[in-house]
Short mmCIF file of C-alpha atoms in Angstrom, two decimals:
data_model
loop_
_atom_site.label_atom_id
_atom_site.label_comp_id
_atom_site.label_asym_id
_atom_site.label_seq_id
_atom_site.Cartn_x
_atom_site.Cartn_y
_atom_site.Cartn_z
CA MET A 22 81.34 110.29 89.03
CA SER A 23 81.63 113.85 87.79
CA LEU A 24 80.49 115.43 91.03
CA LEU A 25 81.35 119.08 91.67
CA LEU A 26 81.95 120.43 95.13
CA ASN A 27 79.92 123.36 96.31
CA GLN A 28 82.28 125.74 98.05
CA PRO A 29 81.02 126.44 101.61
CA SER A 30 82.15 129.51 103.49
CA LYS A 31 82.87 127.55 106.65
CA LEU A 32 85.00 124.77 105.24
CA CYS A 33 86.38 124.72 101.72
CA LEU A 34 87.89 121.67 100.09
CA GLY A 35 89.50 123.69 97.31
CA LYS A 36 88.96 123.58 93.59
CA PRO A 37 88.96 120.24 91.75
CA VAL A 38 92.21 119.84 89.88
CA LEU A 39 92.74 118.72 86.32
CA VAL A 40 94.88 115.66 85.71
CA ARG A 41 97.06 114.86 82.76
CA SER A 42 95.89 112.35 80.20
CA SER A 43 99.41 111.05 79.58
CA PRO A 44 100.89 108.41 81.92
CA LEU A 45 103.96 110.57 82.51
CA GLY A 46 103.88 114.15 83.71
CA SER A 47 106.55 116.79 83.21
CA ASP A 48 110.22 115.95 83.53
CA SER A 49 110.40 117.79 86.84
CA PHE A 50 107.40 115.87 88.21
CA SER A 51 108.89 112.55 87.13
CA SER A 52 112.29 113.47 88.55
CA SER A 53 110.86 114.50 91.92
CA LEU A 54 108.97 111.22 92.23
CA GLN A 55 112.10 109.20 91.59
CA GLN A 56 113.73 110.83 94.62
CA THR A 57 111.11 109.44 97.02
CA PRO A 58 109.80 106.00 95.99
CA PRO A 59 106.80 104.46 97.75
CA CYS A 60 107.90 102.61 100.86
CA ALA A 61 106.64 100.60 103.81
CA ILE A 62 107.72 101.12 107.41
CA ILE A 63 109.05 97.80 108.68
CA SER A 64 109.96 98.79 112.24
CA VAL A 65 111.47 101.42 114.52
CA SER A 66 114.84 100.37 115.98
CA PRO A 67 116.10 101.74 119.31
CA CYS A 68 119.03 104.09 118.98
CA PRO A 69 122.08 102.96 121.02
CA TYR A 70 122.97 106.58 121.81
CA ALA A 71 119.62 107.88 123.06
CA ASP A 72 116.88 106.12 125.03
CA GLU A 73 114.04 108.25 123.69
CA ILE A 74 115.07 108.17 120.02
CA GLY A 75 114.77 105.38 117.43
CA ASN A 76 115.65 104.88 113.77
CA LEU A 77 113.46 103.78 110.86
CA ASN A 78 113.71 100.52 108.98
CA ILE A 79 111.96 100.85 105.63
CA LYS A 80 111.46 98.85 102.46
CA ASN A 81 111.27 100.83 99.23
CA ALA A 82 108.78 99.42 96.73
CA ASN A 83 111.44 99.18 94.00
CA GLU A 84 113.95 97.32 96.17
CA HIS A 85 114.12 93.83 97.69
CA PHE A 86 115.97 94.69 100.89
CA VAL A 87 115.30 96.63 104.07
CA THR A 88 116.99 100.03 104.41
CA HIS A 89 118.05 101.46 107.77
CA VAL A 90 117.29 105.18 107.82
CA GLU A 91 119.21 107.35 110.27
CA LYS A 92 116.19 109.46 111.14
CA ASP A 93 115.33 110.35 114.71
CA VAL A 94 111.90 108.95 115.62
CA PRO A 95 110.32 109.06 119.08
CA THR A 96 110.47 105.58 120.60
CA GLU A 97 106.84 106.05 121.65
CA PHE A 98 106.03 104.89 118.11
CA THR A 99 107.42 101.45 118.90
CA SER A 100 104.78 100.86 121.58
CA ILE A 101 102.08 102.71 119.63
CA LEU A 102 102.57 100.52 116.58
CA LYS A 103 102.75 97.37 118.72
CA TYR A 104 99.44 98.29 120.31
CA PHE A 105 97.97 98.77 116.85
CA ARG A 106 98.99 95.22 115.89
CA PHE A 107 97.29 93.68 118.91
CA GLY A 108 94.11 95.69 118.50
CA ILE A 109 94.76 98.14 121.31
CA LEU A 110 94.18 101.84 120.73
CA GLY A 111 97.27 103.06 118.85
CA THR A 112 97.61 104.60 115.42
CA ILE A 113 94.24 105.13 113.75
CA GLY A 114 95.31 105.70 110.16
CA SER A 115 97.71 107.29 107.74
CA ALA A 116 97.39 109.50 104.65
CA HIS A 117 100.12 111.00 102.47
CA GLY A 118 102.74 109.84 104.97
CA TRP A 119 101.09 111.57 107.95
CA VAL A 120 100.19 109.18 110.78
CA ALA A 121 97.18 109.94 112.98
CA THR A 122 97.40 108.97 116.64
CA PRO A 123 94.79 109.55 119.37
CA LEU A 124 95.56 111.64 122.43
CA GLU A 125 94.16 111.13 125.92
CA ASP A 126 92.16 114.36 125.82
CA GLY A 127 90.05 113.21 122.86
CA ARG A 128 92.11 114.98 120.21
CA VAL A 129 93.93 113.48 117.24
CA ARG A 130 97.52 114.34 116.39
CA LEU A 131 98.98 114.22 112.87
CA GLN A 132 102.74 113.69 112.67
CA ASP A 133 105.26 112.93 109.95
CA ASP A 134 107.95 111.25 112.09
CA LEU A 135 107.56 107.98 110.14
CA ASN A 136 107.82 109.61 106.71
CA PRO A 137 111.38 109.14 105.37
CA ALA A 138 110.80 112.02 102.94
CA ALA A 139 109.93 114.50 105.71
CA SER A 140 112.39 116.63 107.65
CA TYR A 141 114.88 114.69 109.76
CA THR A 142 115.54 117.57 112.15
CA ASP A 143 112.16 119.33 112.30
CA PRO A 144 109.31 116.78 112.46
CA LYS A 145 105.80 118.17 112.26
CA HIS A 146 103.20 117.53 114.96
CA ILE A 147 99.72 118.99 114.35
CA CYS A 148 96.94 118.64 116.90
CA LEU A 149 93.42 118.54 115.53
CA PRO A 150 90.37 119.74 117.50
CA ARG A 151 88.76 117.61 120.16
CA LEU A 152 86.50 115.00 118.58
CA VAL A 153 82.76 115.44 119.02
CA THR A 154 80.66 112.27 119.06
CA LEU A 155 77.26 112.52 117.43
CA PRO A 156 74.29 111.03 119.36
CA TYR A 157 74.14 107.23 119.01
CA CYS A 158 77.56 107.21 117.27
CA GLN A 159 81.08 106.38 118.46
CA THR A 160 84.56 107.85 117.86
CA GLN A 161 86.71 105.06 119.31
CA LEU A 162 86.89 102.73 116.28
CA VAL A 163 88.11 104.20 112.99
CA THR A 164 88.04 102.77 109.48
CA ASN A 165 90.62 105.19 108.06
CA VAL A 166 91.89 108.73 107.66
CA SER A 167 91.93 110.69 104.40
CA MET A 168 93.30 114.10 103.40
CA SER A 169 92.44 116.35 100.47
CA SER A 170 96.08 117.33 99.88
CA SER A 171 99.55 116.07 100.68
CA SER A 172 100.03 118.18 103.82
CA PRO A 173 97.63 119.31 106.56
CA GLU A 174 99.57 122.59 106.66
CA GLU A 175 98.21 123.62 103.26
CA GLU A 176 95.52 126.26 103.51
CA ASP A 177 92.73 124.29 101.81
CA CYS A 178 93.63 120.85 103.19
CA VAL A 179 90.72 119.01 104.78
CA VAL A 180 91.22 115.95 107.00
CA ALA A 181 88.48 113.32 107.08
CA ILE A 182 88.09 110.61 109.70
CA LYS A 183 85.65 107.82 108.93
CA PHE A 184 84.44 105.97 112.02
CA PHE A 185 82.80 102.56 112.17
CA GLY A 186 79.14 103.41 112.06
CA PRO A 187 77.33 106.47 110.73
CA GLN A 188 79.79 109.27 111.60
CA LEU A 189 82.10 111.04 109.14
CA SER A 190 84.07 114.01 110.55
CA LEU A 191 85.91 116.71 108.58
CA CYS A 192 88.13 119.58 109.65
CA ARG A 193 90.63 122.02 108.16
CA PRO A 194 93.80 122.11 110.32
CA ALA A 195 95.14 125.32 108.75
CA ALA A 196 92.17 127.20 110.22
CA GLN A 197 94.08 126.96 113.54
CA SER A 198 92.02 128.65 116.29
CA ASN A 199 88.92 128.59 114.10
CA SER A 200 89.31 124.93 113.21
CA GLU A 201 86.51 122.63 114.27
CA TRP A 202 85.05 119.31 113.25
CA ILE A 203 82.12 119.26 110.86
CA ASN A 204 80.26 116.05 111.73
CA ILE A 205 78.13 114.27 109.15
CA ARG A 206 75.68 111.52 109.98
CA ILE A 207 75.49 108.86 107.27
CA ALA A 208 72.02 107.36 106.93
CA ASN A 209 72.66 104.31 104.71
CA PRO A 210 74.12 101.38 106.73
CA CYS A 211 75.99 100.05 103.68
CA PHE A 212 78.59 102.79 104.27
CA PHE A 213 79.08 102.18 108.00
CA SER A 214 82.17 99.91 107.72
CA SER A 215 83.60 101.40 104.52
CA ARG A 216 86.64 103.60 103.96
CA VAL A 217 86.71 107.19 102.78
CA MET A 218 88.91 108.62 100.01
CA PHE A 219 89.31 112.09 98.56
CA SER A 220 88.88 112.56 94.82
CA LYS A 221 91.02 115.40 93.48
CA ARG A 222 89.20 115.11 90.19
CA ASP A 223 85.79 115.68 91.76
CA GLY A 224 86.81 117.70 94.80
CA MET A 225 84.72 115.48 97.09
CA PHE A 226 85.09 112.70 99.62
CA HIS A 227 83.83 109.35 98.29
CA ILE A 228 82.87 106.21 100.24
CA PRO A 229 82.15 102.87 98.51
CA GLY A 230 79.21 100.97 99.94
CA SER A 231 79.64 97.46 101.27
CA GLY A 232 79.63 95.12 98.28
CA GLY A 233 80.77 97.90 95.97
CA HIS A 234 77.43 98.57 94.29
CA LEU A 235 77.07 102.14 95.57
CA ILE A 236 79.38 105.13 95.94
CA GLY A 237 78.37 107.95 98.24
CA SER A 238 79.85 111.44 97.80
CA TRP A 239 79.72 114.17 100.42
CA ASP A 240 80.19 117.93 100.35
CA LEU A 241 79.16 120.47 102.95
CA GLU A 242 76.18 122.12 101.31
CA GLU A 243 73.76 120.31 99.02
CA HIS A 244 75.12 116.83 99.80
CA LYS A 245 76.03 117.18 103.46
CA ASP A 246 72.89 115.50 104.79
CA HIS A 247 71.73 114.08 101.46
CA PRO A 248 74.81 112.63 99.71
CA LYS A 249 75.08 112.10 96.01
CA ILE A 250 74.61 108.36 95.47
CA GLN A 251 75.90 106.62 92.37
CA THR A 252 74.89 103.05 91.46
CA LEU A 253 77.57 100.95 89.78
CA ARG A 254 76.93 98.45 86.99
CA PHE A 255 79.53 95.68 86.83
CA HIS A 256 80.80 94.35 83.49
CA ASN A 257 83.09 91.54 82.23
CA LEU A 258 82.57 89.31 85.28
CA ALA A 259 82.01 86.39 82.88
CA GLU A 260 85.81 86.17 82.63
CA LEU A 261 85.87 84.68 86.13
CA THR A 262 85.50 80.90 86.34
CA ILE A 263 82.81 79.29 88.48
CA SER A 264 85.44 77.75 90.77
CA LYS A 265 87.05 81.16 91.22
CA LEU A 266 83.72 82.74 92.09
CA GLU A 267 83.03 79.99 94.66
CA ILE A 268 86.33 80.77 96.38
CA LEU A 269 85.57 84.48 96.42
CA HIS A 270 82.12 83.94 97.91
CA SER A 271 83.71 82.24 100.93
CA CYS A 272 86.04 85.18 101.66
CA SER A 273 85.82 88.33 103.71
CA THR A 274 85.60 91.27 101.30
CA SER A 275 86.52 94.94 101.56
CA GLU A 276 86.18 97.66 98.95
CA HIS A 277 88.68 100.44 98.22
CA LEU A 278 88.69 103.40 95.85
CA VAL A 279 91.90 104.77 94.34
CA GLU A 280 92.44 107.56 91.83
CA SER A 281 95.40 107.91 89.46
CA GLN A 282 96.69 111.47 89.32
CA THR A 283 98.70 110.79 86.16
CA THR A 284 96.01 109.15 84.01
CA GLY A 285 92.79 110.52 85.53
CA GLU A 286 91.37 107.01 86.05
CA THR A 287 89.44 105.81 89.09
CA PHE A 288 89.51 102.18 90.22
CA LEU A 289 87.41 100.14 92.64
CA ILE A 290 89.34 97.32 94.29
CA LYS A 291 87.64 94.34 95.90
CA TRP A 292 90.04 92.67 98.34
CA TYR A 293 89.19 89.02 99.18
CA ARG A 294 90.81 87.43 102.24
CA LYS A 295 90.43 84.27 104.32
CA THR A 296 91.32 83.49 107.91
CA THR A 297 94.21 81.02 108.26
CA ARG A 298 96.32 79.77 111.16
CA SER A 299 99.98 80.56 111.78
CA PHE A 300 102.57 78.17 113.22
CA LEU A 301 101.63 79.50 116.67
CA ASP A 302 97.97 78.73 115.88
CA MET A 303 97.15 82.41 115.78
CA PRO A 304 94.47 83.52 113.29
CA LYS A 305 95.78 85.50 110.34
CA MET A 306 94.15 87.05 107.28
CA LYS A 307 95.51 85.85 103.93
CA THR A 308 94.73 87.36 100.53
CA GLU A 309 92.99 84.98 98.13
CA ALA A 310 92.35 87.42 95.28
CA LEU A 311 91.99 91.03 94.21
CA LEU A 312 89.55 92.25 91.59
CA VAL A 313 90.06 95.65 89.99
CA PHE A 314 87.28 97.56 88.24
CA LYS A 315 87.78 100.68 86.15
CA LEU A 316 85.04 103.23 86.82
CA ASP A 317 83.59 105.82 84.45
CA GLU A 318 81.33 108.81 84.99
CA GLU A 319 78.22 106.86 83.98
CA GLY A 320 78.65 104.32 86.77
CA ASN A 321 80.10 101.47 84.71
CA ALA A 322 82.53 99.29 86.66
CA VAL A 323 84.51 97.27 84.14
CA TYR A 324 86.53 94.33 85.45
CA THR A 325 90.08 94.65 84.17
CA GLN A 326 93.32 92.70 84.37
CA ASP A 327 95.30 95.51 82.78
CA ILE A 328 95.88 98.87 84.47
CA GLY A 329 98.80 99.62 82.20
CA ASP A 330 101.93 101.12 83.72
CA LEU A 331 100.28 101.71 87.10
CA VAL A 332 101.01 100.09 90.47
CA ILE A 333 98.35 100.32 93.20
CA PHE A 334 99.39 100.34 96.87
CA LEU A 335 96.86 98.92 99.30
CA SER A 336 97.31 99.01 103.08
CA ARG A 337 95.75 100.51 106.22
CA ALA A 338 96.75 103.90 104.83
CA GLU A 339 94.83 105.76 102.13
CA PRO A 340 95.35 103.80 98.84
CA PHE A 341 97.33 105.43 96.05
CA CYS A 342 98.88 104.48 92.72
CA VAL A 343 101.93 105.56 90.72
CA PRO A 344 103.41 104.69 87.31
CA ALA A 345 105.95 101.88 87.60
CA SER A 346 108.14 103.57 84.97
CA PHE A 347 108.87 106.38 87.45
CA PHE A 348 110.83 103.97 89.66
CA PRO A 349 113.37 101.53 88.16
CA GLY A 350 112.86 98.10 89.67
CA MET A 351 109.07 98.31 90.00
CA TYR A 352 106.75 96.11 87.95
CA PRO A 353 103.65 97.52 86.22
CA ASN A 354 100.10 96.16 86.38
CA ARG A 355 100.47 95.12 90.02
CA VAL A 356 98.75 95.71 93.35
CA GLU A 357 101.15 95.84 96.28
CA ILE A 358 99.59 94.95 99.64
CA ILE A 359 100.68 95.19 103.26
CA ASP A 360 98.82 94.43 106.46
CA VAL A 361 99.75 93.37 109.95
CA ASP A 362 99.70 89.74 108.81
CA GLU A 363 101.08 89.74 105.27
CA LEU A 364 103.20 91.51 102.70
CA GLY A 365 103.20 90.84 98.96
CA SER A 366 101.78 91.65 95.56
CA VAL A 367 99.16 90.58 93.04
CA ASN A 368 99.92 90.23 89.34
CA LEU A 369 96.71 91.44 87.73
CA ALA A 370 97.47 89.92 84.32
CA THR A 371 97.66 86.39 85.72
CA GLY A 372 95.74 86.82 88.98
CA THR A 373 98.72 85.36 90.86
CA VAL A 374 98.85 86.28 94.54
CA SER A 375 102.37 86.28 96.02
CA THR A 376 102.36 87.07 99.72
CA LYS A 377 104.18 85.98 102.84
CA ASN A 378 103.46 86.16 106.53
CA SER A 379 104.72 89.27 108.24
CA THR A 380 104.93 90.80 111.67
CA HIS A 381 104.84 94.42 110.56
CA MET A 382 103.89 96.83 113.28
CA ALA A 383 103.16 99.62 110.78
CA PRO A 384 100.90 98.32 107.99
CA TYR A 385 101.14 101.56 106.01
CA PHE A 386 102.47 102.37 102.57
CA ILE A 387 103.88 105.87 102.30
CA PRO A 388 103.47 107.50 98.87
CA PRO A 389 106.07 109.57 97.03
CA GLN A 390 106.44 113.00 98.54
CA ASN A 391 105.04 114.96 95.62
CA ILE A 392 102.21 112.71 94.40
#
């Protein structure tokens, strides 16, 4: 997947960055990560002293208890997140701790109110341009939001919104008055329901095709209308038993790409879930298994049960991974998952899935501030 980005004059994604080959970066990088561990937003509690302000309840990935954060958060998030849980238009995605919410005038707003690592006294609210719907497309249902850097305020940051269907939209918020959406029509239906991720190694946005056999990569010149398509060849699947494969074939499957900034590795995750019933007889999705494949530049997807010191975080936000050794209390070779229905982890070495039912209104993992 060594795909280079052509640098357009209208919208530039920035230069691809080099990653370290060692699992640990510099001492300063490691130290900064330890100050802001990955976390999940559990809820927003009303503040007894102000009707319009709430406080965050978070769970750090290296702790077993919920932490109450005295950070002022607009109480509008309580209803927004509740609407998200029940399928009503609310939050549409999260990346690098920035939550995207739709506005009534057709715009999207990025805000960092829910990020415990962001400013407590000066939250950022950035309005993106009005969305433009391509003919025979829609911009009401979104698969996810991705960003090319940790903050939309950075000069070269590009925000991508992937909609259900053929539309992929990109814009650069720092362009301010000159900012506009660049809309791309995707021709291959296998990408219509998939999620987008940004590869810092390649400097491109990648989308895995349904089933995981293809990866499409988009830039804004040569591959805007004719994406670079890579076919994957899967290896080591013989390690799965026939009974395990039968279970997986009966599940709903989604594919996710994640890139490690500390090791330079790229992984394809296949998330298998089944519909179950809760004690109130409400349908819920429950994880049955996760398969992780390590990708190389030649298109080989090697099934692995060992990702070393890494921990992958999978949620409705853009996936990310960090070394467990950066955060005392975290376990390596795991995939942590959170959704509106469940919270838990998967031990890749044993394949053990440990999840529990949840009622989380914000099914997002927030990465460390400087990753």
